[in-house]
Amino acid sequence: YDSAGDDRFTGRPESSQLAGAAGEYNNVADGFDRVFAFSTEGGNDLAYLYDSVGNDQFVARSIYGLMIDDGSTYYNYASTFDQVYAYSTAGGYDSAYLYDGATNDLFTATPTESLLRGENNEFYNSASNFERVYAFANGGGTDSASLYDSANDDEFIGTPNYGLLRGTNGEFFNYAGNFESVSAYATNGGLDNAYLYDGATDDLFVGRPDYGVLQAQNGDFYHYVGGFERVSAFATAGGNDQADLYDSALDDDLFGRNNYALLYGLNFRNLAQGFAMVRAHAENGGTDVLNIDSLDYVFEQYGNWS
């Protein structure tokens, strides 16, 4: 148990320690199968949990963090600490499961660092270097996720129920389930692809050279992808779905056949497939060429198309 001051808990597979931040006390537990640390007396208390050489799991909720291996040979539990940090550095294939609280929460994930926290830091759970990270927003509030790419080729998959950004060769895997808003950013290099899928109600896709957005008209979900070289939006689940495709300042081409429309130019490619209506906008400059025939959707054009 902690003191009334600032305390630090360090949990490792072979040994755990709870100590005062300024060295007021030091309690060590060696060789125990299960270790429970409680932060109940006040102060700014931090917990640091470390993995084993095998496969481990980090499970974090608004009131606790837990590191455990697949064989249950160790179990380190940190309850109601102000901040919990989990590290996957010793080997194995490690996964982190982060769960939201009842208020508005924020999930931020890069290829190496993930953090789920309350809007006002009511809780703060961090996971570093895990092979897979799963964040779930099931506890209430309006929750947002921001996912960032690597320097290699990556792909984002967005559905009404989740957003997933991962390396195409499995370098990292960051999943955000049931967040009201998911934003993915491709700013670090590589050839990055985004695949956006509609819901059962009316949805709107906006494709611009530098970003794409697919959102439910009733606000059920919102997926933003910025800086991806290729964005593909698919309307297959129902509803009256519409798409707006915008040109760049350079020369662009729109190719439309059957149930899809593809607008592309230098460094961007936006596809809308299965939408009931597509509106094409040539408003930003350049010589834009329109090539459409045998369409299965309502098509409208705006601006100066050739």
mmCIF file of C-alpha atoms in Angstrom:
data_model
loop_
_atom_site.group_PDB
_atom_site.id
_atom_site.type_symbol
_atom_site.label_atom_id
_atom_site.label_comp_id
_atom_site.label_asym_id
_atom_site.label_seq_id
_atom_site.Cartn_x
_atom_site.Cartn_y
_atom_site.Cartn_z
ATOM 1 C CA TYR A 1 0.000 0.000 0.000
ATOM 2 C CA ASP A 2 1.091 3.557 -0.768
ATOM 3 C CA SER A 3 1.738 6.473 1.535
ATOM 4 C CA ALA A 4 0.110 9.910 1.608
ATOM 5 C CA GLY A 5 2.966 11.296 -0.493
ATOM 6 C CA ASP A 6 4.155 10.553 -4.006
ATOM 7 C CA ASP A 7 4.871 6.852 -4.575
ATOM 8 C CA ARG A 8 6.331 4.669 -7.316
ATOM 9 C CA PHE A 9 5.424 1.070 -8.030
ATOM 10 C CA THR A 10 7.702 -1.018 -10.266
ATOM 11 C CA GLY A 11 6.411 -4.429 -11.250
ATOM 12 C CA ARG A 12 8.707 -6.979 -12.894
ATOM 13 C CA PRO A 13 8.257 -10.716 -13.413
ATOM 14 C CA GLU A 14 10.849 -11.627 -10.782
ATOM 15 C CA SER A 15 10.560 -8.747 -8.322
ATOM 16 C CA SER A 16 8.286 -5.822 -7.489
ATOM 17 C CA GLN A 17 8.838 -2.682 -5.468
ATOM 18 C CA LEU A 18 6.683 0.047 -3.953
ATOM 19 C CA ALA A 19 8.659 3.013 -2.693
ATOM 20 C CA GLY A 20 8.320 6.650 -1.798
ATOM 21 C CA ALA A 21 9.312 8.910 -4.653
ATOM 22 C CA ALA A 22 11.876 10.631 -2.439
ATOM 23 C CA GLY A 23 13.066 7.409 -0.780
ATOM 24 C CA GLU A 24 10.939 7.707 2.367
ATOM 25 C CA TYR A 25 10.356 3.946 2.310
ATOM 26 C CA ASN A 26 11.059 0.942 0.111
ATOM 27 C CA ASN A 27 9.039 -2.297 0.070
ATOM 28 C CA VAL A 28 10.215 -5.171 -2.128
ATOM 29 C CA ALA A 29 8.433 -8.424 -2.986
ATOM 30 C CA ASP A 30 10.634 -11.114 -4.582
ATOM 31 C CA GLY A 31 9.379 -14.363 -6.079
ATOM 32 C CA PHE A 32 5.669 -13.896 -5.346
ATOM 33 C CA ASP A 33 3.184 -15.380 -7.832
ATOM 34 C CA ARG A 34 0.885 -12.379 -7.526
ATOM 35 C CA VAL A 35 1.614 -8.820 -6.469
ATOM 36 C CA PHE A 36 -1.084 -6.217 -5.816
ATOM 37 C CA ALA A 37 -0.197 -2.551 -5.357
ATOM 38 C CA PHE A 38 -2.787 -0.024 -4.145
ATOM 39 C CA SER A 39 -2.743 3.753 -4.446
ATOM 40 C CA THR A 40 -5.374 4.952 -1.978
ATOM 41 C CA GLU A 41 -3.709 7.463 0.351
ATOM 42 C CA GLY A 42 -3.120 10.403 -1.977
ATOM 43 C CA GLY A 43 -0.132 11.943 -3.713
ATOM 44 C CA ASN A 44 0.881 11.643 -7.355
ATOM 45 C CA ASP A 45 1.473 7.914 -7.686
ATOM 46 C CA LEU A 46 2.966 6.217 -10.739
ATOM 47 C CA ALA A 47 3.166 2.544 -11.716
ATOM 48 C CA TYR A 48 5.693 0.950 -14.093
ATOM 49 C CA LEU A 49 4.960 -2.564 -15.337
ATOM 50 C CA TYR A 50 7.482 -4.654 -17.305
ATOM 51 C CA ASP A 51 7.033 -7.745 -19.450
ATOM 52 C CA SER A 52 8.794 -11.107 -19.399
ATOM 53 C CA VAL A 53 10.746 -12.847 -22.177
ATOM 54 C CA GLY A 54 7.580 -14.772 -23.114
ATOM 55 C CA ASN A 55 4.197 -13.639 -24.406
ATOM 56 C CA ASP A 56 2.549 -11.101 -22.112
ATOM 57 C CA GLN A 57 -0.662 -9.130 -21.830
ATOM 58 C CA PHE A 58 -1.214 -5.670 -20.437
ATOM 59 C CA VAL A 59 -4.820 -4.969 -19.437
ATOM 60 C CA ALA A 60 -5.672 -1.438 -18.358
ATOM 61 C CA ARG A 61 -8.936 0.105 -17.205
ATOM 62 C CA SER A 62 -9.715 3.457 -15.648
ATOM 63 C CA ILE A 63 -9.091 2.054 -12.144
ATOM 64 C CA TYR A 64 -6.234 -0.402 -12.635
ATOM 65 C CA GLY A 65 -3.398 -1.732 -14.781
ATOM 66 C CA LEU A 66 -2.360 -5.386 -14.926
ATOM 67 C CA MET A 67 0.615 -7.138 -16.548
ATOM 68 C CA ILE A 68 0.466 -10.917 -16.825
ATOM 69 C CA ASP A 69 2.097 -13.576 -18.969
ATOM 70 C CA ASP A 70 0.258 -16.276 -20.942
ATOM 71 C CA GLY A 71 1.339 -18.973 -18.507
ATOM 72 C CA SER A 72 0.240 -16.977 -15.432
ATOM 73 C CA THR A 73 3.695 -17.372 -13.876
ATOM 74 C CA TYR A 74 3.572 -13.734 -12.754
ATOM 75 C CA TYR A 75 0.824 -11.203 -12.114
ATOM 76 C CA ASN A 76 1.468 -7.536 -11.318
ATOM 77 C CA TYR A 77 -1.565 -5.403 -10.509
ATOM 78 C CA ALA A 78 -1.630 -1.641 -9.903
ATOM 79 C CA SER A 79 -4.873 -0.182 -8.557
ATOM 80 C CA THR A 80 -5.977 3.493 -8.859
ATOM 81 C CA PHE A 81 -2.521 4.877 -9.660
ATOM 82 C CA ASP A 82 -2.563 8.294 -11.299
ATOM 83 C CA GLN A 83 -0.522 7.023 -14.226
ATOM 84 C CA VAL A 84 0.334 3.496 -15.365
ATOM 85 C CA TYR A 85 3.144 2.773 -17.828
ATOM 86 C CA ALA A 86 3.586 -0.678 -19.374
ATOM 87 C CA TYR A 87 6.712 -1.694 -21.295
ATOM 88 C CA SER A 88 7.257 -4.541 -23.742
ATOM 89 C CA THR A 89 11.033 -4.766 -24.009
ATOM 90 C CA ALA A 90 12.080 -8.278 -22.957
ATOM 91 C CA GLY A 91 10.810 -10.308 -25.921
ATOM 92 C CA GLY A 92 7.841 -12.472 -26.813
ATOM 93 C CA TYR A 93 4.671 -11.429 -28.640
ATOM 94 C CA ASP A 94 2.937 -8.957 -26.350
ATOM 95 C CA SER A 95 -0.533 -7.411 -26.550
ATOM 96 C CA ALA A 96 -2.111 -4.468 -24.745
ATOM 97 C CA TYR A 97 -5.833 -4.030 -24.050
ATOM 98 C CA LEU A 98 -6.877 -0.523 -23.049
ATOM 99 C CA TYR A 99 -10.408 0.307 -21.890
ATOM 100 C CA ASP A 100 -12.029 3.718 -21.589
ATOM 101 C CA GLY A 101 -13.844 5.321 -18.683
ATOM 102 C CA ALA A 102 -17.338 6.783 -18.378
ATOM 103 C CA THR A 103 -16.427 10.293 -19.600
ATOM 104 C CA ASN A 104 -14.786 11.697 -22.726
ATOM 105 C CA ASP A 105 -11.526 9.832 -23.362
ATOM 106 C CA LEU A 106 -8.627 10.174 -25.784
ATOM 107 C CA PHE A 107 -6.618 7.408 -27.448
ATOM 108 C CA THR A 108 -3.340 8.265 -29.182
ATOM 109 C CA ALA A 109 -1.202 5.632 -30.891
ATOM 110 C CA THR A 110 2.035 5.633 -32.860
ATOM 111 C CA PRO A 111 3.909 2.523 -34.062
ATOM 112 C CA THR A 112 5.722 2.361 -30.701
ATOM 113 C CA GLU A 113 3.680 4.319 -28.144
ATOM 114 C CA SER A 114 -0.010 4.139 -27.209
ATOM 115 C CA LEU A 115 -1.927 6.090 -24.593
ATOM 116 C CA LEU A 116 -5.532 5.992 -23.452
ATOM 117 C CA ARG A 117 -6.461 8.662 -20.947
ATOM 118 C CA GLY A 118 -9.398 10.574 -19.582
ATOM 119 C CA GLU A 119 -10.015 14.018 -21.018
ATOM 120 C CA ASN A 120 -8.914 15.606 -17.740
ATOM 121 C CA ASN A 121 -6.420 12.832 -16.936
ATOM 122 C CA GLU A 122 -8.877 11.057 -14.634
ATOM 123 C CA PHE A 123 -6.852 8.029 -15.666
ATOM 124 C CA TYR A 124 -3.725 7.580 -17.768
ATOM 125 C CA ASN A 125 -2.642 4.236 -19.223
ATOM 126 C CA SER A 126 0.397 3.990 -21.499
ATOM 127 C CA ALA A 127 1.722 1.009 -23.481
ATOM 128 C CA SER A 128 5.158 1.042 -25.136
ATOM 129 C CA ASN A 129 6.482 -1.270 -27.870
ATOM 130 C CA PHE A 130 3.669 -3.821 -27.786
ATOM 131 C CA GLU A 131 3.184 -5.844 -30.960
ATOM 132 C CA ARG A 132 -0.572 -5.286 -30.825
ATOM 133 C CA VAL A 133 -2.632 -2.627 -29.064
ATOM 134 C CA TYR A 134 -6.410 -2.761 -28.729
ATOM 135 C CA ALA A 135 -8.319 0.219 -27.345
ATOM 136 C CA PHE A 136 -12.036 -0.042 -26.582
ATOM 137 C CA ALA A 137 -14.529 2.783 -26.018
ATOM 138 C CA ASN A 138 -17.493 1.060 -24.398
ATOM 139 C CA GLY A 139 -17.809 2.922 -21.093
ATOM 140 C CA GLY A 140 -19.613 6.091 -22.218
ATOM 141 C CA GLY A 141 -18.748 9.646 -23.134
ATOM 142 C CA THR A 142 -17.655 10.949 -26.522
ATOM 143 C CA ASP A 143 -14.328 9.273 -27.224
ATOM 144 C CA SER A 144 -11.717 10.122 -29.856
ATOM 145 C CA ALA A 145 -8.777 8.220 -31.308
ATOM 146 C CA SER A 146 -5.749 9.548 -33.214
ATOM 147 C CA LEU A 147 -3.560 7.009 -35.020
ATOM 148 C CA TYR A 148 -0.193 7.755 -36.647
ATOM 149 C CA ASP A 149 1.685 5.876 -39.361
ATOM 150 C CA SER A 150 5.270 4.655 -39.629
ATOM 151 C CA ALA A 151 8.001 5.435 -42.159
ATOM 152 C CA ASN A 152 7.075 2.290 -44.116
ATOM 153 C CA ASP A 153 3.971 1.292 -46.076
ATOM 154 C CA ASP A 154 0.888 1.251 -43.846
ATOM 155 C CA GLU A 155 -2.845 0.725 -44.185
ATOM 156 C CA PHE A 156 -5.860 2.036 -42.346
ATOM 157 C CA ILE A 157 -9.190 0.221 -42.219
ATOM 158 C CA GLY A 158 -12.191 2.148 -40.963
ATOM 159 C CA THR A 159 -15.639 0.670 -40.347
ATOM 160 C CA PRO A 160 -18.543 2.017 -38.269
ATOM 161 C CA ASN A 161 -17.345 -0.160 -35.381
ATOM 162 C CA TYR A 162 -13.576 0.316 -35.429
ATOM 163 C CA GLY A 163 -10.513 1.920 -36.907
ATOM 164 C CA LEU A 164 -7.267 0.005 -37.431
ATOM 165 C CA LEU A 165 -3.890 1.342 -38.519
ATOM 166 C CA ARG A 166 -1.174 -1.238 -39.111
ATOM 167 C CA GLY A 167 2.057 -1.826 -40.943
ATOM 168 C CA THR A 168 1.553 -3.865 -44.087
ATOM 169 C CA ASN A 169 4.259 -6.273 -42.914
ATOM 170 C CA GLY A 170 2.944 -6.502 -39.352
ATOM 171 C CA GLU A 171 5.413 -4.024 -37.867
ATOM 172 C CA PHE A 172 2.674 -2.563 -35.653
ATOM 173 C CA PHE A 173 -1.056 -2.950 -35.058
ATOM 174 C CA ASN A 174 -3.193 -0.246 -33.408
ATOM 175 C CA TYR A 175 -6.930 -0.882 -33.072
ATOM 176 C CA ALA A 176 -9.609 1.555 -31.836
ATOM 177 C CA GLY A 177 -13.014 -0.024 -31.238
ATOM 178 C CA ASN A 178 -16.294 1.909 -30.919
ATOM 179 C CA PHE A 179 -14.758 5.363 -30.738
ATOM 180 C CA GLU A 180 -17.094 8.107 -31.940
ATOM 181 C CA SER A 181 -14.249 9.742 -33.865
ATOM 182 C CA VAL A 182 -11.168 8.083 -35.356
ATOM 183 C CA SER A 183 -8.472 10.090 -37.155
ATOM 184 C CA ALA A 184 -5.546 8.460 -38.947
ATOM 185 C CA TYR A 185 -2.503 10.412 -40.115
ATOM 186 C CA ALA A 186 0.010 9.353 -42.779
ATOM 187 C CA THR A 187 2.829 11.839 -42.387
ATOM 188 C CA ASN A 188 5.980 9.767 -41.866
ATOM 189 C CA GLY A 189 6.595 8.271 -45.303
ATOM 190 C CA GLY A 190 5.852 5.100 -47.233
ATOM 191 C CA LEU A 191 2.970 4.374 -49.599
ATOM 192 C CA ASP A 192 -0.088 4.419 -47.364
ATOM 193 C CA ASN A 193 -3.593 3.182 -48.167
ATOM 194 C CA ALA A 194 -6.892 3.870 -46.400
ATOM 195 C CA TYR A 195 -10.039 1.752 -46.778
ATOM 196 C CA LEU A 196 -13.267 3.267 -45.437
ATOM 197 C CA TYR A 197 -16.551 1.343 -45.116
ATOM 198 C CA ASP A 198 -20.037 2.758 -44.657
ATOM 199 C CA GLY A 199 -22.760 1.930 -42.154
ATOM 200 C CA ALA A 200 -26.379 0.869 -42.607
ATOM 201 C CA THR A 201 -27.715 4.450 -42.550
ATOM 202 C CA ASP A 202 -27.013 7.477 -44.759
ATOM 203 C CA ASP A 203 -23.313 8.308 -45.008
ATOM 204 C CA LEU A 204 -21.185 10.960 -46.677
ATOM 205 C CA PHE A 205 -17.701 10.584 -48.137
ATOM 206 C CA VAL A 206 -15.566 13.649 -48.842
ATOM 207 C CA GLY A 207 -12.377 12.989 -50.784
ATOM 208 C CA ARG A 208 -9.794 15.737 -51.213
ATOM 209 C CA PRO A 209 -6.166 15.514 -52.362
ATOM 210 C CA ASP A 210 -4.854 15.803 -48.801
ATOM 211 C CA TYR A 211 -7.542 14.012 -46.779
ATOM 212 C CA GLY A 212 -10.681 11.932 -46.819
ATOM 213 C CA VAL A 213 -13.660 11.722 -44.444
ATOM 214 C CA LEU A 214 -16.381 9.115 -44.223
ATOM 215 C CA GLN A 215 -19.066 9.868 -41.665
ATOM 216 C CA ALA A 216 -22.579 8.865 -40.798
ATOM 217 C CA GLN A 217 -25.077 11.645 -41.401
ATOM 218 C CA ASN A 218 -26.644 10.884 -37.998
ATOM 219 C CA GLY A 219 -23.288 11.188 -36.237
ATOM 220 C CA ASP A 220 -22.864 7.494 -35.395
ATOM 221 C CA PHE A 221 -19.247 7.427 -36.611
ATOM 222 C CA TYR A 222 -16.603 9.710 -38.089
ATOM 223 C CA HIS A 223 -13.407 8.549 -39.796
ATOM 224 C CA TYR A 224 -10.772 11.004 -40.998
ATOM 225 C CA VAL A 225 -7.651 10.034 -42.960
ATOM 226 C CA GLY A 226 -5.022 12.662 -43.634
ATOM 227 C CA GLY A 227 -2.018 12.406 -45.943
ATOM 228 C CA PHE A 228 -2.760 8.949 -47.362
ATOM 229 C CA GLU A 229 -1.709 8.493 -50.981
ATOM 230 C CA ARG A 230 -4.728 6.298 -51.714
ATOM 231 C CA VAL A 231 -8.161 6.509 -50.120
ATOM 232 C CA SER A 232 -10.915 4.063 -51.062
ATOM 233 C CA ALA A 233 -14.454 4.445 -49.721
ATOM 234 C CA PHE A 234 -17.020 1.659 -50.080
ATOM 235 C CA ALA A 235 -20.798 1.984 -49.701
ATOM 236 C CA THR A 236 -22.116 -1.551 -49.353
ATOM 237 C CA ALA A 237 -24.081 -1.664 -46.086
ATOM 238 C CA GLY A 238 -27.208 0.310 -47.085
ATOM 239 C CA GLY A 239 -28.588 3.815 -46.768
ATOM 240 C CA ASN A 240 -28.548 6.676 -49.245
ATOM 241 C CA ASP A 241 -24.808 7.301 -49.423
ATOM 242 C CA GLN A 242 -23.243 10.254 -51.183
ATOM 243 C CA ALA A 243 -19.697 11.205 -52.148
ATOM 244 C CA ASP A 244 -18.005 14.517 -52.932
ATOM 245 C CA LEU A 245 -14.684 14.316 -54.798
ATOM 246 C CA TYR A 246 -12.486 17.406 -55.093
ATOM 247 C CA ASP A 247 -9.616 18.146 -57.465
ATOM 248 C CA SER A 248 -6.185 19.565 -56.694
ATOM 249 C CA ALA A 249 -4.545 22.707 -58.037
ATOM 250 C CA LEU A 250 -2.809 20.600 -60.724
ATOM 251 C CA ASP A 251 -4.124 18.504 -63.626
ATOM 252 C CA ASP A 252 -6.457 15.737 -62.449
ATOM 253 C CA ASP A 253 -8.578 12.991 -63.982
ATOM 254 C CA LEU A 254 -11.922 11.536 -63.005
ATOM 255 C CA PHE A 255 -12.773 8.097 -64.329
ATOM 256 C CA GLY A 256 -16.285 6.758 -63.743
ATOM 257 C CA ARG A 257 -17.719 3.391 -64.700
ATOM 258 C CA ASN A 258 -20.474 1.148 -63.360
ATOM 259 C CA ASN A 259 -20.655 1.670 -59.561
ATOM 260 C CA TYR A 260 -17.411 3.564 -58.941
ATOM 261 C CA ALA A 261 -15.753 6.929 -59.491
ATOM 262 C CA LEU A 262 -12.006 7.473 -59.285
ATOM 263 C CA LEU A 263 -10.467 10.935 -59.033
ATOM 264 C CA TYR A 264 -6.681 10.985 -59.180
ATOM 265 C CA GLY A 265 -3.778 13.326 -59.701
ATOM 266 C CA LEU A 266 -0.202 13.795 -58.575
ATOM 267 C CA ASN A 267 0.253 12.007 -55.214
ATOM 268 C CA PHE A 268 -3.426 11.283 -54.558
ATOM 269 C CA ARG A 269 -6.067 8.761 -55.573
ATOM 270 C CA ASN A 270 -9.608 8.865 -54.188
ATOM 271 C CA LEU A 271 -12.091 6.091 -54.987
ATOM 272 C CA ALA A 272 -15.823 6.090 -54.224
ATOM 273 C CA GLN A 273 -17.531 2.749 -54.912
ATOM 274 C CA GLY A 274 -21.175 1.804 -54.466
ATOM 275 C CA PHE A 275 -22.446 5.298 -53.626
ATOM 276 C CA ALA A 276 -25.936 6.367 -54.729
ATOM 277 C CA MET A 277 -24.684 9.826 -55.724
ATOM 278 C CA VAL A 278 -21.259 11.190 -56.637
ATOM 279 C CA ARG A 279 -20.498 14.886 -57.028
ATOM 280 C CA ALA A 280 -17.234 15.814 -58.780
ATOM 281 C CA HIS A 281 -15.717 19.238 -58.113
ATOM 282 C CA ALA A 282 -13.136 20.832 -60.427
ATOM 283 C CA GLU A 283 -12.658 24.102 -58.603
ATOM 284 C CA ASN A 284 -9.001 24.381 -57.596
ATOM 285 C CA GLY A 285 -7.157 24.823 -60.902
ATOM 286 C CA GLY A 286 -5.331 22.776 -63.487
ATOM 287 C CA THR A 287 -6.809 21.051 -66.536
ATOM 288 C CA ASP A 288 -9.207 18.448 -65.185
ATOM 289 C CA VAL A 289 -10.468 15.689 -67.465
ATOM 290 C CA LEU A 290 -13.800 13.916 -67.053
ATOM 291 C CA ASN A 291 -14.162 10.375 -68.430
ATOM 292 C CA ILE A 292 -17.474 8.779 -67.448
ATOM 293 C CA ASP A 293 -19.734 6.200 -69.092
ATOM 294 C CA SER A 294 -22.384 3.612 -68.111
ATOM 295 C CA LEU A 295 -22.860 4.748 -64.514
ATOM 296 C CA ASP A 296 -24.999 3.025 -61.891
ATOM 297 C CA TYR A 297 -25.286 6.137 -59.718
ATOM 298 C CA VAL A 298 -26.440 9.746 -59.938
ATOM 299 C CA PHE A 299 -23.541 11.894 -61.079
ATOM 300 C CA GLU A 300 -23.194 15.672 -60.803
ATOM 301 C CA GLN A 301 -20.267 17.807 -61.921
ATOM 302 C CA TYR A 302 -19.200 21.216 -60.686
ATOM 303 C CA GLY A 303 -16.533 23.579 -61.981
ATOM 304 C CA ASN A 304 -14.472 23.428 -65.154
ATOM 305 C CA TRP A 305 -14.136 19.890 -66.485
ATOM 306 C CA SER A 306 -12.730 18.997 -69.880
#
